[in-house]
Tab-separated table of C-alpha atoms in Angstrom:
chain	number	residue	atom	x	y	z
A	201	UNK	CA	-8.640	-19.170	-10.224
A	202	UNK	CA	-12.197	-19.194	-11.556
A	203	UNK	CA	-15.151	-16.831	-11.520
A	204	UNK	CA	-18.788	-16.787	-12.488
A	205	UNK	CA	-17.962	-15.459	-15.957
A	206	UNK	CA	-14.997	-17.680	-16.714
A	207	UNK	CA	-11.510	-18.328	-15.359
A	208	UNK	CA	-9.350	-15.375	-14.433
A	209	UNK	CA	-6.103	-15.177	-16.416
A	210	UNK	CA	-2.975	-15.960	-14.433
A	211	UNK	CA	-1.808	-12.995	-12.320
A	212	UNK	CA	-4.929	-10.979	-13.245
A	213	UNK	CA	-5.618	-10.046	-9.647
A	214	UNK	CA	-2.015	-9.049	-9.027
A	215	UNK	CA	-1.918	-6.813	-12.089
A	216	UNK	CA	-5.192	-5.147	-11.103
A	217	UNK	CA	-3.891	-4.571	-7.595
A	218	UNK	CA	-0.634	-3.038	-8.816
A	219	UNK	CA	-2.396	-0.232	-10.666
A	220	UNK	CA	-4.980	0.395	-7.941
A	221	UNK	CA	-2.279	0.374	-5.281
A	222	UNK	CA	-0.353	3.012	-7.205
A	223	UNK	CA	-3.477	5.172	-7.301
A	224	UNK	CA	-4.046	4.639	-3.570
A	225	UNK	CA	-0.436	5.537	-2.721
A	226	UNK	CA	-0.529	8.926	-4.434
A	227	UNK	CA	-2.030	10.493	-1.319
A	228	UNK	CA	0.858	9.493	0.943
A	229	UNK	CA	3.349	11.264	-1.334
A	230	UNK	CA	1.106	14.253	-1.901
A	231	UNK	CA	1.941	17.800	-0.809
A	232	UNK	CA	-1.812	18.266	-0.429
A	233	UNK	CA	-1.865	15.655	2.322
A	234	UNK	CA	1.129	17.092	4.128
A	235	UNK	CA	-0.453	20.566	4.009
A	236	UNK	CA	-3.717	19.222	5.400
A	237	UNK	CA	-1.953	17.520	8.289
A	238	UNK	CA	0.350	20.453	8.960
A	239	UNK	CA	-2.737	22.639	9.207
A	240	UNK	CA	-3.877	20.398	12.054
A	241	UNK	CA	-0.519	20.656	13.805
A	242	UNK	CA	1.158	17.474	12.492
A	243	UNK	CA	4.215	18.817	10.696
A	244	UNK	CA	6.477	15.743	10.605
A	245	UNK	CA	6.003	13.793	7.360
A	246	UNK	CA	6.278	10.377	9.016
A	247	UNK	CA	3.888	11.373	11.790
A	248	UNK	CA	1.395	12.557	9.190
A	249	UNK	CA	1.567	9.334	7.199
A	250	UNK	CA	1.362	7.126	10.269
A	251	UNK	CA	-1.601	9.069	11.638
A	252	UNK	CA	-3.530	8.930	8.367
A	253	UNK	CA	-3.046	5.247	7.704
A	254	UNK	CA	-3.528	4.247	11.337
A	255	UNK	CA	-6.540	6.457	12.085
A	256	UNK	CA	-9.144	3.789	11.183
A	257	UNK	CA	-7.784	1.707	14.091
A	258	UNK	CA	-8.551	4.508	16.564
A	259	UNK	CA	-6.243	5.844	19.272
A	260	UNK	CA	-3.968	2.808	19.272
A	261	UNK	CA	-0.463	2.635	20.695
A	262	UNK	CA	2.859	2.042	19.007
A	263	UNK	CA	2.875	-1.719	19.506
A	264	UNK	CA	-0.348	-2.189	17.580
A	265	UNK	CA	0.885	-0.024	14.708
A	266	UNK	CA	4.251	-1.778	14.493
A	267	UNK	CA	2.521	-5.150	14.348
A	268	UNK	CA	0.076	-4.003	11.670
A	269	UNK	CA	2.728	-2.345	9.487
A	270	UNK	CA	5.296	-5.143	9.996
A	271	UNK	CA	8.231	-3.532	8.190
A	272	UNK	CA	8.549	-0.185	9.984
A	273	UNK	CA	10.995	0.119	12.875
A	274	UNK	CA	9.204	0.189	16.203
A	275	UNK	CA	11.265	3.133	17.425
A	276	UNK	CA	10.081	5.219	14.468
A	277	UNK	CA	6.456	4.369	15.216
A	278	UNK	CA	6.893	5.008	18.959
A	279	UNK	CA	8.369	8.436	18.212
A	280	UNK	CA	4.945	9.500	16.931
A	281	UNK	CA	2.355	7.142	18.440
A	282	UNK	CA	0.434	7.595	20.684
A	283	UNK	CA	1.630	11.207	20.959
A	284	UNK	CA	0.188	12.218	17.596
A	285	UNK	CA	-3.324	11.608	18.958
A	286	UNK	CA	-2.783	14.460	21.411
A	287	UNK	CA	-2.356	16.730	18.373
A	288	UNK	CA	-4.988	15.356	16.003
A	289	UNK	CA	-7.850	12.955	16.625
A	290	UNK	CA	-8.219	9.882	14.402
A	291	UNK	CA	-11.487	11.350	13.102
A	292	UNK	CA	-9.808	14.610	12.081
A	293	UNK	CA	-6.903	12.725	10.510
A	294	UNK	CA	-9.341	10.694	8.402
A	295	UNK	CA	-11.152	13.823	7.283
A	296	UNK	CA	-7.835	15.440	6.338
A	297	UNK	CA	-6.797	12.354	4.385
A	298	UNK	CA	-10.030	12.369	2.409
A	299	UNK	CA	-9.724	16.079	1.655
A	300	UNK	CA	-6.190	15.430	0.465
A	301	UNK	CA	-7.339	12.524	-1.715
A	302	UNK	CA	-9.860	14.837	-3.342
A	303	UNK	CA	-7.298	17.571	-4.022
A	304	UNK	CA	-4.602	15.101	-5.122
A	305	UNK	CA	-6.734	13.206	-7.621
A	306	UNK	CA	-8.168	16.388	-9.078
A	307	UNK	CA	-4.662	17.805	-9.474
A	308	UNK	CA	-3.062	14.668	-10.925
A	309	UNK	CA	-5.905	13.398	-13.123
A	310	UNK	CA	-7.694	16.608	-14.016
A	311	UNK	CA	-11.277	17.702	-13.519
A	312	UNK	CA	-12.492	16.077	-16.749
A	313	UNK	CA	-11.274	12.625	-15.689
A	314	UNK	CA	-12.729	13.033	-12.196
A	315	UNK	CA	-16.140	13.920	-13.616
A	316	UNK	CA	-16.156	11.349	-16.454
A	317	UNK	CA	-18.563	8.376	-16.388
A	318	UNK	CA	-15.565	6.036	-16.512
A	319	UNK	CA	-14.601	7.197	-13.038
A	320	UNK	CA	-17.977	6.138	-11.676
A	321	UNK	CA	-17.628	2.842	-13.542
A	322	UNK	CA	-14.206	2.213	-11.995
A	323	UNK	CA	-15.529	3.018	-8.525
A	324	UNK	CA	-18.457	0.632	-8.958
A	325	UNK	CA	-16.168	-2.185	-10.116
A	326	UNK	CA	-13.632	-1.653	-7.340
A	327	UNK	CA	-16.328	-1.519	-4.668
A	328	UNK	CA	-17.834	-4.708	-6.038
A	329	UNK	CA	-14.439	-6.388	-5.733
A	330	UNK	CA	-14.201	-5.363	-2.067
A	331	UNK	CA	-17.345	-7.375	-1.381
A	332	UNK	CA	-15.135	-10.472	-1.722
A	333	UNK	CA	-12.642	-9.359	0.936
A	334	UNK	CA	-12.482	-11.023	4.352
A	335	UNK	CA	-11.718	-9.510	7.762
A	336	UNK	CA	-10.083	-12.388	9.642
A	337	UNK	CA	-6.402	-11.773	10.378
A	338	UNK	CA	-6.465	-8.481	8.469
A	339	UNK	CA	-6.409	-5.585	10.958
A	340	UNK	CA	-5.713	-2.703	8.572
A	341	UNK	CA	-8.215	-3.897	5.992
A	342	UNK	CA	-10.874	-4.591	8.610
A	343	UNK	CA	-10.490	-1.182	10.228
A	344	UNK	CA	-10.718	0.570	6.864
A	345	UNK	CA	-13.755	-1.532	5.950
A	346	UNK	CA	-15.631	0.126	8.830
A	347	UNK	CA	-15.312	3.539	7.161
A	348	UNK	CA	-18.206	4.927	5.115
A	349	UNK	CA	-17.912	4.906	1.324
A	350	UNK	CA	-17.486	8.495	0.052
A	351	UNK	CA	-20.196	9.757	-2.264
A	352	UNK	CA	-18.011	11.267	-5.003
A	353	UNK	CA	-16.953	8.592	-7.518
A	354	UNK	CA	-13.225	9.475	-7.503
A	355	UNK	CA	-13.174	9.273	-3.712
A	356	UNK	CA	-15.178	6.048	-3.742
A	357	UNK	CA	-12.565	4.613	-6.116
A	358	UNK	CA	-9.744	5.765	-3.852
A	359	UNK	CA	-11.526	4.277	-0.839
A	360	UNK	CA	-12.023	0.943	-2.620
A	361	UNK	CA	-8.411	0.938	-3.820
A	362	UNK	CA	-7.352	1.502	-0.215
A	363	UNK	CA	-9.437	-1.442	0.978
A	364	UNK	CA	-7.978	-3.702	-1.708
A	365	UNK	CA	-4.464	-2.501	-0.925
A	366	UNK	CA	-4.778	-3.157	2.800
A	367	UNK	CA	-6.435	-6.530	2.187
A	368	UNK	CA	-3.525	-7.683	0.049
A	369	UNK	CA	-1.009	-6.082	2.392
A	370	UNK	CA	-2.350	-7.899	5.437
A	371	UNK	CA	-2.180	-11.157	3.505
A	372	UNK	CA	1.363	-10.395	2.356
A	373	UNK	CA	2.449	-10.073	5.988
A	374	UNK	CA	1.072	-13.559	6.621
A	375	UNK	CA	3.231	-14.829	3.741
A	376	UNK	CA	6.330	-12.996	5.020
A	377	UNK	CA	5.971	-14.499	8.476
A	378	UNK	CA	5.519	-17.958	6.998
A	379	UNK	CA	8.653	-17.472	4.853
A	380	UNK	CA	10.689	-16.488	7.909
A	381	UNK	CA	11.634	-13.034	6.639
A	382	UNK	CA	11.926	-10.437	9.365
A	383	UNK	CA	10.930	-6.819	8.591
A	384	UNK	CA	14.383	-5.730	7.398
A	385	UNK	CA	14.922	-8.888	5.355
A	386	UNK	CA	11.526	-8.390	3.756
A	387	UNK	CA	12.402	-4.838	2.752
A	388	UNK	CA	15.901	-5.438	1.387
A	389	UNK	CA	14.886	-8.570	-0.518
A	390	UNK	CA	12.044	-6.603	-2.096
A	391	UNK	CA	14.466	-3.824	-3.031
A	392	UNK	CA	16.711	-6.467	-4.611
A	393	UNK	CA	13.887	-7.356	-7.005
A	394	UNK	CA	14.077	-3.821	-8.393
A	395	UNK	CA	10.483	-3.145	-7.378
A	396	UNK	CA	10.993	-2.024	-3.792
A	397	UNK	CA	12.052	1.280	-2.264
A	398	UNK	CA	15.628	2.464	-2.554
A	399	UNK	CA	17.794	2.527	0.556
A	400	UNK	CA	17.321	6.299	0.807
A	401	UNK	CA	13.555	5.926	1.107
A	402	UNK	CA	13.716	2.906	3.412
A	403	UNK	CA	15.791	4.957	5.842
A	404	UNK	CA	13.509	7.987	5.504
A	405	UNK	CA	10.135	6.255	5.760
A	406	UNK	CA	10.701	2.960	7.574
A	407	UNK	CA	13.161	4.141	10.208
A	408	UNK	CA	15.915	1.553	9.733
A	409	UNK	CA	19.518	2.761	9.558
A	410	UNK	CA	21.813	1.923	6.667
A	411	UNK	CA	23.771	-0.344	9.041
A	412	UNK	CA	20.593	-2.216	9.983
A	413	UNK	CA	19.679	-2.651	6.332
A	414	UNK	CA	23.212	-3.876	5.584
A	415	UNK	CA	22.958	-6.385	8.443
A	416	UNK	CA	19.696	-7.637	6.927
A	417	UNK	CA	21.467	-8.195	3.618
A	418	UNK	CA	24.181	-10.123	5.450
A	419	UNK	CA	21.557	-12.397	6.994
A	420	UNK	CA	20.079	-13.045	3.561
A	421	UNK	CA	23.531	-13.840	2.182
A	422	UNK	CA	24.037	-16.341	4.994
A	423	UNK	CA	20.797	-18.020	3.878
A	424	UNK	CA	21.934	-18.074	0.268
A	425	UNK	CA	19.253	-15.622	-0.831
A	426	UNK	CA	21.521	-12.712	-1.831
A	427	UNK	CA	24.907	-12.785	-3.548
A	428	UNK	CA	27.984	-10.722	-2.719
A	429	UNK	CA	26.730	-7.794	-4.839
A	430	UNK	CA	23.362	-7.732	-3.102
A	431	UNK	CA	21.492	-9.311	-6.009
A	432	UNK	CA	18.982	-12.086	-5.503
A	433	UNK	CA	20.366	-15.552	-6.002
A	434	UNK	CA	18.315	-18.195	-7.773
A	435	UNK	CA	17.020	-19.294	-4.370
A	436	UNK	CA	16.275	-15.701	-3.404
A	437	UNK	CA	14.342	-15.026	-6.598
A	438	UNK	CA	12.412	-18.238	-6.088
A	439	UNK	CA	11.506	-17.226	-2.536
A	440	UNK	CA	10.238	-13.822	-3.675
A	441	UNK	CA	8.206	-15.530	-6.411
A	442	UNK	CA	6.731	-17.919	-3.840
A	443	UNK	CA	5.881	-14.987	-1.572
A	444	UNK	CA	3.956	-13.223	-4.325
A	445	UNK	CA	2.206	-16.436	-5.347
A	446	UNK	CA	1.127	-17.054	-1.747
A	447	UNK	CA	-0.031	-13.445	-1.489
A	448	UNK	CA	-2.013	-13.922	-4.715
A	449	UNK	CA	-3.679	-16.984	-3.205
A	450	UNK	CA	-4.577	-15.149	0.001
A	451	UNK	CA	-5.885	-12.189	-2.021
A	452	UNK	CA	-7.774	-14.084	-4.725
A	453	UNK	CA	-11.288	-13.690	-3.321
A	454	UNK	CA	-12.058	-10.073	-4.304
A	455	UNK	CA	-11.016	-10.632	-7.908
A	456	UNK	CA	-12.853	-13.948	-8.146
A	457	UNK	CA	-15.905	-12.141	-6.810
A	458	UNK	CA	-15.599	-9.398	-9.433
A	459	UNK	CA	-15.093	-11.877	-12.262
A	460	UNK	CA	-12.826	-11.981	-15.276
A	461	UNK	CA	-14.570	-9.311	-17.333
A	462	UNK	CA	-14.810	-6.948	-14.380
A	463	UNK	CA	-11.168	-7.453	-13.426
A	464	UNK	CA	-10.081	-6.802	-16.998
A	465	UNK	CA	-12.059	-3.572	-17.178
A	466	UNK	CA	-10.992	-2.376	-13.715
A	467	UNK	CA	-7.360	-3.101	-14.568
A	468	UNK	CA	-7.615	-1.045	-17.746
A	469	UNK	CA	-9.174	1.908	-15.940
A	470	UNK	CA	-6.815	1.652	-12.978
A	471	UNK	CA	-3.819	1.553	-15.323
A	472	UNK	CA	-5.057	4.640	-17.156
A	473	UNK	CA	-5.491	6.624	-13.935
A	474	UNK	CA	-2.280	5.414	-12.293
A	475	UNK	CA	-0.177	6.166	-15.376
A	476	UNK	CA	-1.696	9.639	-15.636
A	477	UNK	CA	-0.863	10.245	-11.970
A	478	UNK	CA	2.714	9.060	-12.455
A	479	UNK	CA	3.202	11.261	-15.503
A	480	UNK	CA	1.897	14.180	-13.463
A	481	UNK	CA	4.665	13.624	-10.887
A	482	UNK	CA	2.811	11.704	-8.191
A	483	UNK	CA	5.963	9.938	-6.963
A	484	UNK	CA	9.622	10.891	-6.432
A	485	UNK	CA	11.856	9.827	-9.319
A	486	UNK	CA	14.235	7.999	-6.966
A	487	UNK	CA	11.576	6.122	-4.989
A	488	UNK	CA	12.026	2.639	-6.471
A	489	UNK	CA	15.044	0.665	-7.600
A	490	UNK	CA	17.805	-1.706	-6.579
A	491	UNK	CA	19.930	0.818	-4.706
């Protein structure tokens, strides 16, 4: 991986993404967001999250959302879409999400960090990286790319982090399909790495039952990817490594465009903000882990 100002270190783009993705995700676990959506009549947490993330696509139906998300159960999506659009318009959902991003970042990072020149620097770097993104085959990224860039630096950073997250996510789905992992197998194999959601949160937010998740583990065992205890085998770990490497390849362009020095600086700033958000309680303590 090379750039105009020298080669990017191995995994530099992935590391940058990890911190920016954490910053992006704070909104979807934020009480500010749920309050905003409840004020518009959307009181179910899953309905609120689906509406906010899906709103850039417009008044789409359940099939489109299931395809774009990949790992959520269709029945969960269909429980809320398209019905949620009779309660809140996509435009109002987007406005509520942005208001929530403002309140969430101010609460988690503090007013001084939001107003600091480093925030504007991070936003400029992240937006520059998005110039290297591509639309083809990336429905969630492409829909978000049609949205205007907010004027406030902390919201511009959140917007750019969202674009970079959806760009990588769309590419990751391509890699999952190529690897032959269905939605449940993708989720439980990710959990087995220790970096995915726990079973409790998969059931709550993705709609699969514990029996369906267990059946997915059985399928992975039959392929030699999980052992009897539900841990990744050598072949399973290798497959997950290949998936991430393929995702890196599909997501290299924005970080190549930004360049090594820019990626290094954006990673440092993103890490600082994401760690501050985590320390401030942005995420549930039991969200991630091999359980």
